[in-house]
Short mmCIF file of N, CA, C and O in Angstrom, two decimals:
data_model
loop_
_atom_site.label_atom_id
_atom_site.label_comp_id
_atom_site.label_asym_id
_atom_site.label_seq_id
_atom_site.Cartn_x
_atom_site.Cartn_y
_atom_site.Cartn_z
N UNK A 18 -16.05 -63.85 -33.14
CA UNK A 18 -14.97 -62.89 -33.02
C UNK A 18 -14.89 -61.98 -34.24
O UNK A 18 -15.17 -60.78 -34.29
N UNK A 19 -14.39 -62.87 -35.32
CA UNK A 19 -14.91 -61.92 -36.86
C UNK A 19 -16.07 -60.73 -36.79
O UNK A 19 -16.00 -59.54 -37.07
N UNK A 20 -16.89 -61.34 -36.42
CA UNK A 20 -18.55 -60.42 -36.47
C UNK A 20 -18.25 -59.25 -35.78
O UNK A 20 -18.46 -58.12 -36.23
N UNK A 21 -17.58 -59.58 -34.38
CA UNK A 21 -17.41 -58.52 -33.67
C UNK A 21 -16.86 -57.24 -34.38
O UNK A 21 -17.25 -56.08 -34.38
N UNK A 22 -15.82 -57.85 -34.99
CA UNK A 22 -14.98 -56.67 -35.55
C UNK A 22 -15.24 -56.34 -36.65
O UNK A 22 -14.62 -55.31 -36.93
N UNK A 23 -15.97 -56.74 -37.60
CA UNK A 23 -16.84 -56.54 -38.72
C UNK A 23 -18.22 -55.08 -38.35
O UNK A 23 -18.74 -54.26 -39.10
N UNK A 24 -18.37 -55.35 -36.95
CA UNK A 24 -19.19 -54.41 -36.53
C UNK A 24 -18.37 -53.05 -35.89
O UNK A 24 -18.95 -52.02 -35.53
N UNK A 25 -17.21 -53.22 -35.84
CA UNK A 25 -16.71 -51.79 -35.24
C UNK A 25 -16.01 -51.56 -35.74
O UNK A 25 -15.66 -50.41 -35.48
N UNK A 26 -15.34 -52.07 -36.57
CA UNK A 26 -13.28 -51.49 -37.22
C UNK A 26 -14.17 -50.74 -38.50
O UNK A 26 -14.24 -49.53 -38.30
N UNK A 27 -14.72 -51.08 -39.48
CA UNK A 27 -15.10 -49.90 -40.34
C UNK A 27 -15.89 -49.13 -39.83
O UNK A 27 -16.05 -48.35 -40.76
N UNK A 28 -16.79 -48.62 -38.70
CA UNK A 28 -16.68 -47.29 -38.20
C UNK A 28 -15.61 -46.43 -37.74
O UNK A 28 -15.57 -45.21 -37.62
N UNK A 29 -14.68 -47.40 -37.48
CA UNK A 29 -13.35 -46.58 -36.60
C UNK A 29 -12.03 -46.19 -37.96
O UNK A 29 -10.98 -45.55 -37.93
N UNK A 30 -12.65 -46.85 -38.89
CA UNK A 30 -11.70 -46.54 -39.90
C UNK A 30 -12.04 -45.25 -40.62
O UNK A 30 -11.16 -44.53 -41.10
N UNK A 31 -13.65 -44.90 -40.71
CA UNK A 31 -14.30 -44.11 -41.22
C UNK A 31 -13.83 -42.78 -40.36
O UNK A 31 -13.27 -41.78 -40.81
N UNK A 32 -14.13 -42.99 -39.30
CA UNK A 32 -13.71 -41.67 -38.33
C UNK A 32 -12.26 -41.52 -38.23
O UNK A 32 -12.00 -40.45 -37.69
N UNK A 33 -11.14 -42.23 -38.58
CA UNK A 33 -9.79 -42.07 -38.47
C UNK A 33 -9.58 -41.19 -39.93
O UNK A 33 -8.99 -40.11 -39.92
N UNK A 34 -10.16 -41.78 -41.19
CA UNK A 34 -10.02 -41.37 -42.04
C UNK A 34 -10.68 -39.68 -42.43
O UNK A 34 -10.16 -39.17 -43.42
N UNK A 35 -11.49 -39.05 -41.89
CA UNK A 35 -12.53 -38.25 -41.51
C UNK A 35 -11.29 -37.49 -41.00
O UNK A 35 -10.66 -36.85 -41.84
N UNK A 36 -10.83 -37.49 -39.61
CA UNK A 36 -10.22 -37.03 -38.63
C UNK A 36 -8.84 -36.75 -39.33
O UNK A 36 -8.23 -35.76 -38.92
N UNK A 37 -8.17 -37.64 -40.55
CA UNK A 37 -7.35 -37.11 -41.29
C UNK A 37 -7.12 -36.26 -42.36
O UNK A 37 -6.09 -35.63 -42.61
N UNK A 38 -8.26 -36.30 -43.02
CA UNK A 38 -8.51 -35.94 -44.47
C UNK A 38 -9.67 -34.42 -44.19
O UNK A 38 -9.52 -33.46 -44.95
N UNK A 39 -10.51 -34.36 -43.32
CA UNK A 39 -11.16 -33.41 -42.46
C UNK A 39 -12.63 -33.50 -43.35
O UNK A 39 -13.57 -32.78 -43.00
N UNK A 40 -12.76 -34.41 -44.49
CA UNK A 40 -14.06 -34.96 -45.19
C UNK A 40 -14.55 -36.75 -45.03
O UNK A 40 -14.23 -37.91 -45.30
N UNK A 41 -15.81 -35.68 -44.20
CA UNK A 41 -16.26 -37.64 -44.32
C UNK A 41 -16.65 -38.41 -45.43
O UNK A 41 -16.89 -39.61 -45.34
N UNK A 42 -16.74 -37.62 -46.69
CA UNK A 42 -16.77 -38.19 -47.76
C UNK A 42 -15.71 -39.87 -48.13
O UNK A 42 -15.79 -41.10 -48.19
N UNK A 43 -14.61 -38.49 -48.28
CA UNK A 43 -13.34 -39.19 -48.56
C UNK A 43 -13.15 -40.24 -47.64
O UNK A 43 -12.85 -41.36 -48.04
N UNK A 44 -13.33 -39.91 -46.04
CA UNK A 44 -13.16 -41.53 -45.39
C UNK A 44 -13.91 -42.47 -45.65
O UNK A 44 -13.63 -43.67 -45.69
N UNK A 45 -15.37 -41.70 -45.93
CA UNK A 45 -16.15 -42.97 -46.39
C UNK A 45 -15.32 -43.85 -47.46
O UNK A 45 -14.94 -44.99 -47.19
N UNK A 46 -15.02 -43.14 -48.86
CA UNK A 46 -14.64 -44.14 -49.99
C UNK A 46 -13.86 -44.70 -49.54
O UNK A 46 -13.99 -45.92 -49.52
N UNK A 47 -12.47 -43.98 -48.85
CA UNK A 47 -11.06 -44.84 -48.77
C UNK A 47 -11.36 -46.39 -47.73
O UNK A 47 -10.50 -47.28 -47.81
N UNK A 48 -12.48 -46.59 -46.89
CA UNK A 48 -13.14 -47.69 -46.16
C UNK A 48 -13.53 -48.61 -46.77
O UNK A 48 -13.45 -49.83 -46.68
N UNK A 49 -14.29 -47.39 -47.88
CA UNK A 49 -15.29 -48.92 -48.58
C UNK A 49 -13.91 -49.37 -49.50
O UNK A 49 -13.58 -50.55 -49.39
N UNK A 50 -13.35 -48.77 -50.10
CA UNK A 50 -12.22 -49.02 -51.20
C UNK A 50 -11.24 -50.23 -50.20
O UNK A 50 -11.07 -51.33 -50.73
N UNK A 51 -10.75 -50.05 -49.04
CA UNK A 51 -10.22 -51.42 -48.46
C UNK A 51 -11.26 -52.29 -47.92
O UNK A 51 -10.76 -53.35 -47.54
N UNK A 52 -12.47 -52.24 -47.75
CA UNK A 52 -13.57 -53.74 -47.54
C UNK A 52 -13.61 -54.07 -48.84
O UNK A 52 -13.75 -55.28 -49.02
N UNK A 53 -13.52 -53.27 -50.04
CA UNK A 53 -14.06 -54.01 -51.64
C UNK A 53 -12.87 -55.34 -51.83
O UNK A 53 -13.07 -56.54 -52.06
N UNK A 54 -11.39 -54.45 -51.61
CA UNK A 54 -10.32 -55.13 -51.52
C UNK A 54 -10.42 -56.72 -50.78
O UNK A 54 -10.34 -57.86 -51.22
N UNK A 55 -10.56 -56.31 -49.84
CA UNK A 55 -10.59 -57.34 -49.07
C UNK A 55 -11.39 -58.49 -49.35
O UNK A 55 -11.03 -59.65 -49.15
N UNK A 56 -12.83 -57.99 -49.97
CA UNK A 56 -13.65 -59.02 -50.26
C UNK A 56 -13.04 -59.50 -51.64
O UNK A 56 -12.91 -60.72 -51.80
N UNK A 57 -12.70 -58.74 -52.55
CA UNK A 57 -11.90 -59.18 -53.61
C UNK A 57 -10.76 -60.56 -53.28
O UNK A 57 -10.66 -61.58 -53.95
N UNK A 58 -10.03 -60.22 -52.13
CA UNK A 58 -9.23 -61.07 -52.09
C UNK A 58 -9.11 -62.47 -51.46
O UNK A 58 -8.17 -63.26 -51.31
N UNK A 59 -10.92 -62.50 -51.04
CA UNK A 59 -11.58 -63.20 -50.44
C UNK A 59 -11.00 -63.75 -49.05
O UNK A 59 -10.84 -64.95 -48.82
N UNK A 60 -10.76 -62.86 -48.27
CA UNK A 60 -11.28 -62.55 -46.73
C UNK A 60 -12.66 -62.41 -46.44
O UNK A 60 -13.11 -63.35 -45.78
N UNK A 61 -13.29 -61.71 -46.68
CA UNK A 61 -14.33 -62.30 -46.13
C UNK A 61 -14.91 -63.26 -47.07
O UNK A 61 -14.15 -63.67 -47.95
N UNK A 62 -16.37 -63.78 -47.03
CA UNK A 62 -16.61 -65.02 -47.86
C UNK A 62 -18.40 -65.48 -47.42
O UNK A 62 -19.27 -66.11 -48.03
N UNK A 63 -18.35 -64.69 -45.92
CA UNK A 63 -19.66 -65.19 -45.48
C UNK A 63 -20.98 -63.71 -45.76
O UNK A 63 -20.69 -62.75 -45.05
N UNK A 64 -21.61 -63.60 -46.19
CA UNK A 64 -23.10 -62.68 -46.42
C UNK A 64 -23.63 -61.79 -44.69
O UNK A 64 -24.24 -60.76 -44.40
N UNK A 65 -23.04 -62.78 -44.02
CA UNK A 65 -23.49 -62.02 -42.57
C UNK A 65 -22.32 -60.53 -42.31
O UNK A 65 -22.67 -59.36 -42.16
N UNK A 66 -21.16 -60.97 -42.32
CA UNK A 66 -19.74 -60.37 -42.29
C UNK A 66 -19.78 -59.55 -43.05
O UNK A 66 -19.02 -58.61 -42.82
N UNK A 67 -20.57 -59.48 -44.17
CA UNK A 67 -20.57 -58.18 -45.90
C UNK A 67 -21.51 -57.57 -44.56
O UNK A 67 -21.13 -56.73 -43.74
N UNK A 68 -22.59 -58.13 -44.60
CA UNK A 68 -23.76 -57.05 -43.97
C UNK A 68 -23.24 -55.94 -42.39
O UNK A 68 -23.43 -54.72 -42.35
N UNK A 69 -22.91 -56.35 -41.80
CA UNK A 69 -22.34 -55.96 -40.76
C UNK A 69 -21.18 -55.38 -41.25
O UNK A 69 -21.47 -54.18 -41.30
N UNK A 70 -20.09 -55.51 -41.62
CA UNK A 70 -18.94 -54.34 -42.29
C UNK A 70 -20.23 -52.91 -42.85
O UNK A 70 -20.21 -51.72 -42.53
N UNK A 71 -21.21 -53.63 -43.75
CA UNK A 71 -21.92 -52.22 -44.60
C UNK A 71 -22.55 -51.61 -43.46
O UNK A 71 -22.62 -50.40 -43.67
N UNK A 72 -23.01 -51.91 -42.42
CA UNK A 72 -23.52 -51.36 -41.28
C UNK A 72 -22.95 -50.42 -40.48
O UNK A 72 -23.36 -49.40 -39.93
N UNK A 73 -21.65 -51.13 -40.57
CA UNK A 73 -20.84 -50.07 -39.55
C UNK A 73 -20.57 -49.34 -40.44
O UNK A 73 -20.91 -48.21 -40.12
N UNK A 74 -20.09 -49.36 -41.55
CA UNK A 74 -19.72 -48.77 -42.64
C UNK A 74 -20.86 -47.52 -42.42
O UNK A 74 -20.23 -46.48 -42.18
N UNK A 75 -22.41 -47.27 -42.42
CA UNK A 75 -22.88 -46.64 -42.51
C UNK A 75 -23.00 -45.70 -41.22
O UNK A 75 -23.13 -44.47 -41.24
N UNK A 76 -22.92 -46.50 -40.13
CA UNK A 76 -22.62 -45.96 -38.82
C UNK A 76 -21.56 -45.13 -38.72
O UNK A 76 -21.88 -44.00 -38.35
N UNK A 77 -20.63 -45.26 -38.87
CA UNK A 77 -19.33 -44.49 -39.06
C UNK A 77 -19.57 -43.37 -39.45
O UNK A 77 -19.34 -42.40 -38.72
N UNK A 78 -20.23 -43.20 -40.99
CA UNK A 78 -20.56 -42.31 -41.73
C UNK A 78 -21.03 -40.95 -41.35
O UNK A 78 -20.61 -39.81 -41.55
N UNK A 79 -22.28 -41.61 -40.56
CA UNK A 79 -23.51 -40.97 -39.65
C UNK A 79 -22.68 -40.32 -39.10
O UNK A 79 -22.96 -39.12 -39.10
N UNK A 80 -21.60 -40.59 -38.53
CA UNK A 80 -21.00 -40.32 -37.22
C UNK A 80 -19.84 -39.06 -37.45
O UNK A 80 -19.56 -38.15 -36.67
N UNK A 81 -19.47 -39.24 -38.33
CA UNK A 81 -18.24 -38.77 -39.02
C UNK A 81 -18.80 -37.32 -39.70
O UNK A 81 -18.26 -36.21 -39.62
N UNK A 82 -20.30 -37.74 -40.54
CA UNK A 82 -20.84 -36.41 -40.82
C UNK A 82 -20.91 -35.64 -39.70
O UNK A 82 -20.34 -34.56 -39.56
N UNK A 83 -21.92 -36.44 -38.55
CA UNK A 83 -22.11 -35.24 -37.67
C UNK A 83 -20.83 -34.40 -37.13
O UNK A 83 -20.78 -33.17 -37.20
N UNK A 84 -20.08 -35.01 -36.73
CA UNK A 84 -18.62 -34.90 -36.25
C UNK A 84 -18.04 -33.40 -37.22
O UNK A 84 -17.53 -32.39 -36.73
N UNK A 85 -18.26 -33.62 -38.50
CA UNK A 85 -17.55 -32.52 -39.53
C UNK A 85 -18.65 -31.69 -39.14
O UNK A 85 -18.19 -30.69 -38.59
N UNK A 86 -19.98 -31.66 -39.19
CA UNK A 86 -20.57 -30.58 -39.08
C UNK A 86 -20.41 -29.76 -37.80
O UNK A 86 -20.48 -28.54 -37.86
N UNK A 87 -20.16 -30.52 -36.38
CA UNK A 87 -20.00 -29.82 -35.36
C UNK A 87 -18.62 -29.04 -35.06
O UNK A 87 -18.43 -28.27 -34.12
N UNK A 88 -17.74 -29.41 -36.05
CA UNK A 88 -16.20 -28.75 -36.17
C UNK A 88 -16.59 -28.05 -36.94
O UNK A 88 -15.71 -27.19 -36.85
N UNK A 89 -17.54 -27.53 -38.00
CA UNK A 89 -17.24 -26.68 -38.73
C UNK A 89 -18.46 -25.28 -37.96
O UNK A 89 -18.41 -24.07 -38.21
N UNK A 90 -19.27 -25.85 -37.18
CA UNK A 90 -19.81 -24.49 -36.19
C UNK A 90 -19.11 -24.21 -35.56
O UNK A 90 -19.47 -23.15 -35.03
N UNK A 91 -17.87 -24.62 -35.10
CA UNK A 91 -16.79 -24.37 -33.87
C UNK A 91 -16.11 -22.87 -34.29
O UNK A 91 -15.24 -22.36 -33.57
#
């Protein structure tokens, strides 16, 4: 169940944050800045769960760039 959502909530955080701020930069950090947290506060704990958060984490990204670039040909 964890894994699951380790694989989709930081893409969806990335694109919420993107969709607010109108830079996927900035959503990127403010994502990674609450997974650092989190692992800091040791929620997560397992090496599979880091890898998969950084995945989506990068997915998001991907996603979020393209996303700004196709709003800004609009």
């Amino acid at each position: 169940m964890w894994f699951v959502l380790a694989l989709i909530v930081p893409a969806l955080l990335v694109i919420l944050f993107t969709r607010v701020t109108y830079n996927h930069y900035v959503g990127t950090l403010l994502t990674a800045a609450l997974l650092i947290a989190s692992y800091v506060k040791g929620y997560t704990d397992q090496l599979y769960e880091i890898a998969a958060d950084l995945a989506s984490l990068i997915v998001g990204f991907l996603y979020a760039k393209h996303m700004v670039e196709k709003q800004k040909q609009s």
